[in-house]
Every structure is written in structure tokens, then in C-alpha cells.
Amino acid sequence: MQGQSLVVYTISHAGNDSYIQQWVFNDDGSIQPMLGVTGRLDANQISNSSTGRPLGVGNARYATSRFHTAYWRLNFDLGGSFNDLVEQFDYSGTGNIRTQTVSPLFNESSRTVSPVSQRFWRVKDTLMTNANGRNISYQIVLQQAAVHRGSEAFTRSDVIVTTNKVCEQFVSRNPNSGGCGADVTEFANGETVSDVVVWVGNTWHQVTRDEDEPYVPVHWQGMSLLPRDLMATSPLQ
């Protein structure tokens, strides 16, 4: 079955890199925020065999491996601004049996991915239900092949839940006039969440290949927002 998608994108440039900010809205209700990275390798980033990969013939030149970490600010309004709730799902156990634990995040907080517990998050409307009587929601599906825990405090979390505030717009270097926080770690200060905003981080660890010279092919990173109980039956009918 051939579906349809609406693709909205913009392109920006920084140094030798070009970034494609893209949103894909699919007819099954799923949404894919993505970042495409391309450009030229920095000739000044000369490294060695312990911190990079060789370029060209032989081992005379090395390009430094580096991280591209992007954050999305997702302001959820499912059925209205003030009835949404973030839930964290974790699974524990051994063998073929797993026990599910669902933790509601009533207060602003920061979380990390946990592949060992098959962790994921969803944002649900606490009042609106589908025809089966289940709360409508969207599940956040991360594309997480790598994580980056850098010197900046905001890199130590992958998902941050906050209350929507006009002055809290940027994950880092946020204008802090009027008492607003300078980065997302200052936004998440434990207050009760009323209008849900979820900040989602995603990292690509760029380890250079010969195919990256002279131009790096576009690499995509991002996530999927999947309807969970938004509809009562499959949209593929």
C-alpha cells in the first residue's frame, strides 16, 4: 500500500557543514523529526590513529572523529495544552519473561536511554480517549546508536521533560534575561508539569570514511513519533 507524506525542510550552513532540518508527516499519523548532516571535512582537523581515521592513500592524514548532537523541543498539545502526561516504560526480568513498569513523570526531570530495560516514553492525554476507551498518546522512538556525555551539563540526558515557558527555547545558550535559565538543565528544576514540553537529544558519532572525501554524503539522525492508541484500529485498512 502506497502512503503519502508531507515533507517540510530547511537548510542552514555552519563552517564546512550543511544541516538539513526536516520534518516528515505521514498519513498513518506518525511524525519523523530528522537532521541531515553533510559538507566538507575540515582540513585543519588533523588527528592520529588513536583519535581519528586515515584519509586518502596511506596513513599520512587523519580526520578527527566527532559528535553531532541535536536536540528537538517538542511541545505536545494532545486534545489541549494542560491535560498531557509523560510516562516512562521500563522492562525488567530474565529469560523470556519481562515485567513492565510505567512511571508517570509529574514533575520536571531529566532521563537517559536504557537499552537493557527497553526504555521508552510516551506522551498521553489524560482525558481524551479513542473509540476503545484508551488514552490517546504518541510514543517517542529514539534512533540511538550512540550517546555523547560531554563537558556541558545538558549532554548528560537524552530526554528532558519541562513545562512550556515562552523564554525556554534553546537547549543551550538560552537568553537568560528576566530570570530564565541558560540551558535545559536549569529549565528542569522539579516543578509540576502543566503544559508538556519534551526535549529529545540524538547523537551521531562521525568516524570518517574514504567515501567522505571530498564531500560527506548526507547522514540522517532523529526519531519517530508514533501514534499509540490514537486510533482504535490500524490505519492500514
CSV table of C-alpha atoms in Angstrom, one decimal:
chain,number,residue,atom,x,y,z
A,1,MET,CA,0.0,0.0,0.0
A,2,GLN,CA,1.5,3.3,-1.0
A,3,GLY,CA,1.1,6.0,1.6
A,4,GLN,CA,1.6,9.8,1.4
A,5,SER,CA,3.9,12.1,3.4
A,6,LEU,CA,4.3,15.8,3.7
A,7,VAL,CA,8.0,16.8,4.0
A,8,VAL,CA,8.9,20.2,5.4
A,9,TYR,CA,12.6,21.2,5.5
A,10,THR,CA,15.1,24.0,5.7
A,11,ILE,CA,18.9,24.1,5.1
A,12,SER,CA,21.5,26.1,7.2
A,13,HIS,CA,25.2,26.3,7.0
A,14,ALA,CA,27.9,26.4,9.8
A,15,GLY,CA,31.5,26.3,8.8
A,16,ASN,CA,32.2,23.5,6.4
A,17,ASP,CA,28.9,21.7,7.4
A,18,SER,CA,25.4,22.0,6.0
A,19,TYR,CA,22.4,20.9,8.1
A,20,ILE,CA,19.0,19.9,6.8
A,21,GLN,CA,16.3,20.3,9.4
A,22,GLN,CA,13.4,18.1,8.1
A,23,TRP,CA,10.0,17.0,9.4
A,24,VAL,CA,8.1,14.2,7.8
A,25,PHE,CA,4.3,14.0,8.4
A,26,ASN,CA,3.0,10.6,7.3
A,27,ASP,CA,-0.6,9.7,6.6
A,28,ASP,CA,-0.7,7.0,9.3
A,29,GLY,CA,-0.2,9.7,11.9
A,30,SER,CA,3.5,9.2,12.5
A,31,ILE,CA,5.9,12.1,12.5
A,32,GLN,CA,9.7,12.0,11.9
A,33,PRO,CA,11.8,14.9,13.0
A,34,MET,CA,15.2,14.5,11.4
A,35,LEU,CA,18.6,16.2,10.9
A,36,GLY,CA,20.7,15.6,7.9
A,37,VAL,CA,24.4,16.5,8.0
A,38,THR,CA,26.7,16.9,5.0
A,39,GLY,CA,29.6,19.1,3.9
A,40,ARG,CA,33.4,19.0,3.6
A,41,LEU,CA,35.9,17.6,6.0
A,42,ASP,CA,37.9,20.2,7.9
A,43,ALA,CA,41.4,20.0,6.5
A,44,ASN,CA,42.7,21.5,9.8
A,45,GLN,CA,41.3,18.7,11.9
A,46,ILE,CA,44.5,16.6,11.7
A,47,SER,CA,44.4,13.8,14.1
A,48,ASN,CA,46.2,10.4,14.6
A,49,SER,CA,45.4,6.7,14.7
A,50,SER,CA,44.1,6.9,18.3
A,51,THR,CA,41.6,9.8,17.8
A,52,GLY,CA,40.7,9.6,14.1
A,53,ARG,CA,40.7,7.6,10.8
A,54,PRO,CA,43.1,7.8,7.9
A,55,LEU,CA,42.3,9.8,4.7
A,56,GLY,CA,43.4,9.1,1.2
A,57,VAL,CA,46.4,6.9,0.3
A,58,GLY,CA,48.4,5.5,3.1
A,59,ASN,CA,48.3,6.8,6.7
A,60,ALA,CA,49.7,10.3,6.3
A,61,ARG,CA,46.5,12.2,7.1
A,62,TYR,CA,43.9,11.6,9.7
A,63,ALA,CA,40.5,13.2,10.3
A,64,THR,CA,39.3,13.6,13.9
A,65,SER,CA,36.2,11.6,14.8
A,66,ARG,CA,33.5,13.9,16.2
A,67,PHE,CA,30.0,14.0,17.6
A,68,HIS,CA,26.9,15.7,16.1
A,69,THR,CA,24.3,16.0,18.8
A,70,ALA,CA,21.0,17.5,18.0
A,71,TYR,CA,18.1,18.4,20.3
A,72,TRP,CA,14.4,18.8,19.5
A,73,ARG,CA,11.9,20.9,21.5
A,74,LEU,CA,8.6,19.1,21.3
A,75,ASN,CA,5.6,21.0,22.7
A,76,PHE,CA,2.8,18.4,22.9
A,77,ASP,CA,-0.8,19.5,22.9
A,78,LEU,CA,-2.9,16.3,22.6
A,79,GLY,CA,-6.5,17.4,23.0
A,80,GLY,CA,-5.4,20.6,24.6
A,81,SER,CA,-2.4,22.1,26.4
A,82,PHE,CA,-3.0,21.2,30.0
A,83,ASN,CA,-4.1,17.5,30.1
A,84,ASP,CA,-0.9,15.8,28.8
A,85,LEU,CA,1.3,13.5,30.9
A,86,VAL,CA,4.7,11.9,30.1
A,87,GLU,CA,5.1,8.2,31.0
A,88,GLN,CA,8.3,6.2,31.1
A,89,PHE,CA,8.1,2.5,30.3
A,90,ASP,CA,10.8,0.0,31.6
A,91,TYR,CA,11.0,-3.7,31.5
A,92,SER,CA,12.9,-6.0,33.8
A,93,GLY,CA,13.4,-9.7,34.3
A,94,THR,CA,15.3,-12.7,33.0
A,95,GLY,CA,14.8,-15.3,30.4
A,96,ASN,CA,11.6,-15.0,28.4
A,97,ILE,CA,9.6,-13.0,30.9
A,98,ARG,CA,9.7,-9.3,31.4
A,99,THR,CA,7.8,-7.2,34.0
A,100,GLN,CA,6.5,-3.8,32.8
A,101,THR,CA,6.9,-0.7,35.0
A,102,VAL,CA,5.2,2.5,34.0
A,103,SER,CA,6.4,5.7,35.7
A,104,PRO,CA,4.4,8.9,35.3
A,105,LEU,CA,6.6,12.0,35.2
A,106,PHE,CA,4.5,14.5,37.1
A,107,ASN,CA,7.5,16.8,37.7
A,108,GLU,CA,10.2,18.3,35.5
A,109,SER,CA,13.1,15.9,35.2
A,110,SER,CA,15.9,14.6,33.1
A,111,ARG,CA,16.2,11.0,31.8
A,112,THR,CA,18.6,8.8,29.9
A,113,VAL,CA,18.2,5.9,27.5
A,114,SER,CA,18.4,2.4,28.9
A,115,PRO,CA,18.6,-0.3,26.2
A,116,VAL,CA,18.9,-3.0,28.9
A,117,SER,CA,15.4,-2.1,30.2
A,118,GLN,CA,13.9,-1.4,26.7
A,119,ARG,CA,13.0,2.0,28.0
A,120,PHE,CA,10.7,4.3,26.0
A,121,TRP,CA,8.5,7.3,26.7
A,122,ARG,CA,5.1,8.3,25.6
A,123,VAL,CA,3.0,11.5,26.0
A,124,LYS,CA,-0.7,10.8,26.6
A,125,ASP,CA,-3.8,13.0,27.0
A,126,THR,CA,-5.2,12.1,30.4
A,127,LEU,CA,-8.8,12.9,29.4
A,128,MET,CA,-9.2,12.1,25.7
A,129,THR,CA,-9.6,8.5,24.6
A,130,ASN,CA,-10.0,6.6,21.4
A,131,ALA,CA,-13.1,4.5,20.5
A,132,ASN,CA,-11.7,1.6,22.6
A,133,GLY,CA,-11.6,3.8,25.7
A,134,ARG,CA,-7.8,4.1,25.8
A,135,ASN,CA,-6.0,7.4,26.3
A,136,ILE,CA,-4.6,8.8,23.1
A,137,SER,CA,-0.8,9.2,23.0
A,138,TYR,CA,2.3,9.5,21.0
A,139,GLN,CA,5.4,7.3,21.6
A,140,ILE,CA,8.9,8.7,21.3
A,141,VAL,CA,11.0,6.2,19.4
A,142,LEU,CA,14.7,7.2,19.6
A,143,GLN,CA,17.3,6.5,16.9
A,144,GLN,CA,20.1,6.0,19.3
A,145,ALA,CA,23.3,4.3,18.0
A,146,ALA,CA,25.5,6.5,20.2
A,147,VAL,CA,25.3,8.9,23.1
A,148,HIS,CA,27.5,11.8,23.9
A,149,ARG,CA,28.2,12.8,27.5
A,150,GLY,CA,30.3,15.9,27.1
A,151,SER,CA,31.6,18.6,29.4
A,152,GLU,CA,28.3,20.5,29.1
A,153,ALA,CA,25.7,19.5,31.7
A,154,PHE,CA,22.9,19.3,29.1
A,155,THR,CA,24.6,16.4,27.3
A,156,ARG,CA,24.2,14.1,30.3
A,157,SER,CA,20.5,13.5,29.5
A,158,ASP,CA,18.6,12.2,26.4
A,159,VAL,CA,15.1,13.2,27.4
A,160,ILE,CA,14.2,16.2,29.5
A,161,VAL,CA,10.6,17.0,30.5
A,162,THR,CA,9.7,20.6,31.3
A,163,THR,CA,6.7,22.9,31.5
A,164,ASN,CA,6.2,25.1,28.4
A,165,LYS,CA,7.6,28.6,29.0
A,166,VAL,CA,8.0,31.3,26.4
A,167,CYS,CA,11.5,32.1,27.4
A,168,GLU,CA,12.8,28.5,27.4
A,169,GLN,CA,13.5,28.0,23.7
A,170,PHE,CA,17.1,26.7,23.3
A,171,VAL,CA,18.8,23.7,24.9
A,172,SER,CA,21.9,25.7,25.4
A,173,ARG,CA,22.9,29.4,25.3
A,174,ASN,CA,19.4,30.3,26.0
A,175,PRO,CA,18.9,34.0,26.7
A,176,ASN,CA,18.7,34.2,30.4
A,177,SER,CA,17.3,37.7,30.8
A,178,GLY,CA,14.4,38.1,33.2
A,179,GLY,CA,15.4,35.1,35.3
A,180,CYS,CA,15.1,32.4,32.5
A,181,GLY,CA,17.5,29.5,32.6
A,182,ALA,CA,20.7,29.5,30.5
A,183,ASP,CA,20.2,25.9,29.3
A,184,VAL,CA,17.8,23.0,29.6
A,185,THR,CA,19.3,21.7,32.9
A,186,GLU,CA,18.1,24.9,34.5
A,187,PHE,CA,14.7,24.5,33.0
A,188,ALA,CA,14.1,21.1,34.6
A,189,ASN,CA,14.0,22.2,38.3
A,190,GLY,CA,11.4,19.8,39.6
A,191,GLU,CA,8.3,21.9,39.3
A,192,THR,CA,5.0,20.3,38.5
A,193,VAL,CA,4.5,19.9,34.7
A,194,SER,CA,1.3,21.5,33.4
A,195,ASP,CA,1.9,22.1,29.7
A,196,VAL,CA,4.3,19.4,28.5
A,197,VAL,CA,7.5,20.1,26.6
A,198,VAL,CA,9.8,17.2,25.9
A,199,TRP,CA,13.4,17.9,24.8
A,200,VAL,CA,14.9,14.9,22.9
A,201,GLY,CA,18.6,14.6,22.2
A,202,ASN,CA,20.1,12.4,19.5
A,203,THR,CA,23.8,11.8,18.6
A,204,TRP,CA,25.7,10.8,15.5
A,205,HIS,CA,29.4,9.7,16.1
A,206,GLN,CA,31.1,10.6,12.8
A,207,VAL,CA,34.0,8.3,12.2
A,208,THR,CA,35.4,9.4,8.8
A,209,ARG,CA,35.5,7.0,5.8
A,210,ASP,CA,37.3,7.3,2.5
A,211,GLU,CA,33.8,7.9,1.0
A,212,ASP,CA,33.6,11.2,2.9
A,213,GLU,CA,36.2,13.0,0.7
A,214,PRO,CA,35.8,15.5,-0.8
A,215,TYR,CA,32.1,15.7,0.2
A,216,VAL,CA,30.4,13.9,3.1
A,217,PRO,CA,27.2,12.1,2.0
A,218,VAL,CA,24.1,13.2,3.9
A,219,HIS,CA,23.8,11.3,7.2
A,220,TRP,CA,20.3,11.4,8.9
A,221,GLN,CA,19.7,11.3,12.6
A,222,GLY,CA,16.5,11.8,14.5
A,223,MET,CA,13.5,10.0,15.9
A,224,SER,CA,10.0,8.8,15.2
A,225,LEU,CA,6.8,10.0,17.0
A,226,LEU,CA,4.4,7.0,16.7
A,227,PRO,CA,0.7,7.1,17.4
A,228,ARG,CA,-0.1,4.9,20.4
A,229,ASP,CA,-3.8,4.3,20.8
A,230,LEU,CA,-4.5,7.5,18.8
A,231,MET,CA,-6.8,5.4,16.6
A,232,ALA,CA,-9.0,2.4,17.5
A,233,THR,CA,-7.8,0.2,14.7
A,234,SER,CA,-4.9,0.0,12.2
A,235,PRO,CA,-4.8,2.9,9.6
A,236,LEU,CA,-3.7,0.3,7.0
A,237,GLN,CA,-7.2,-0.8,6.0
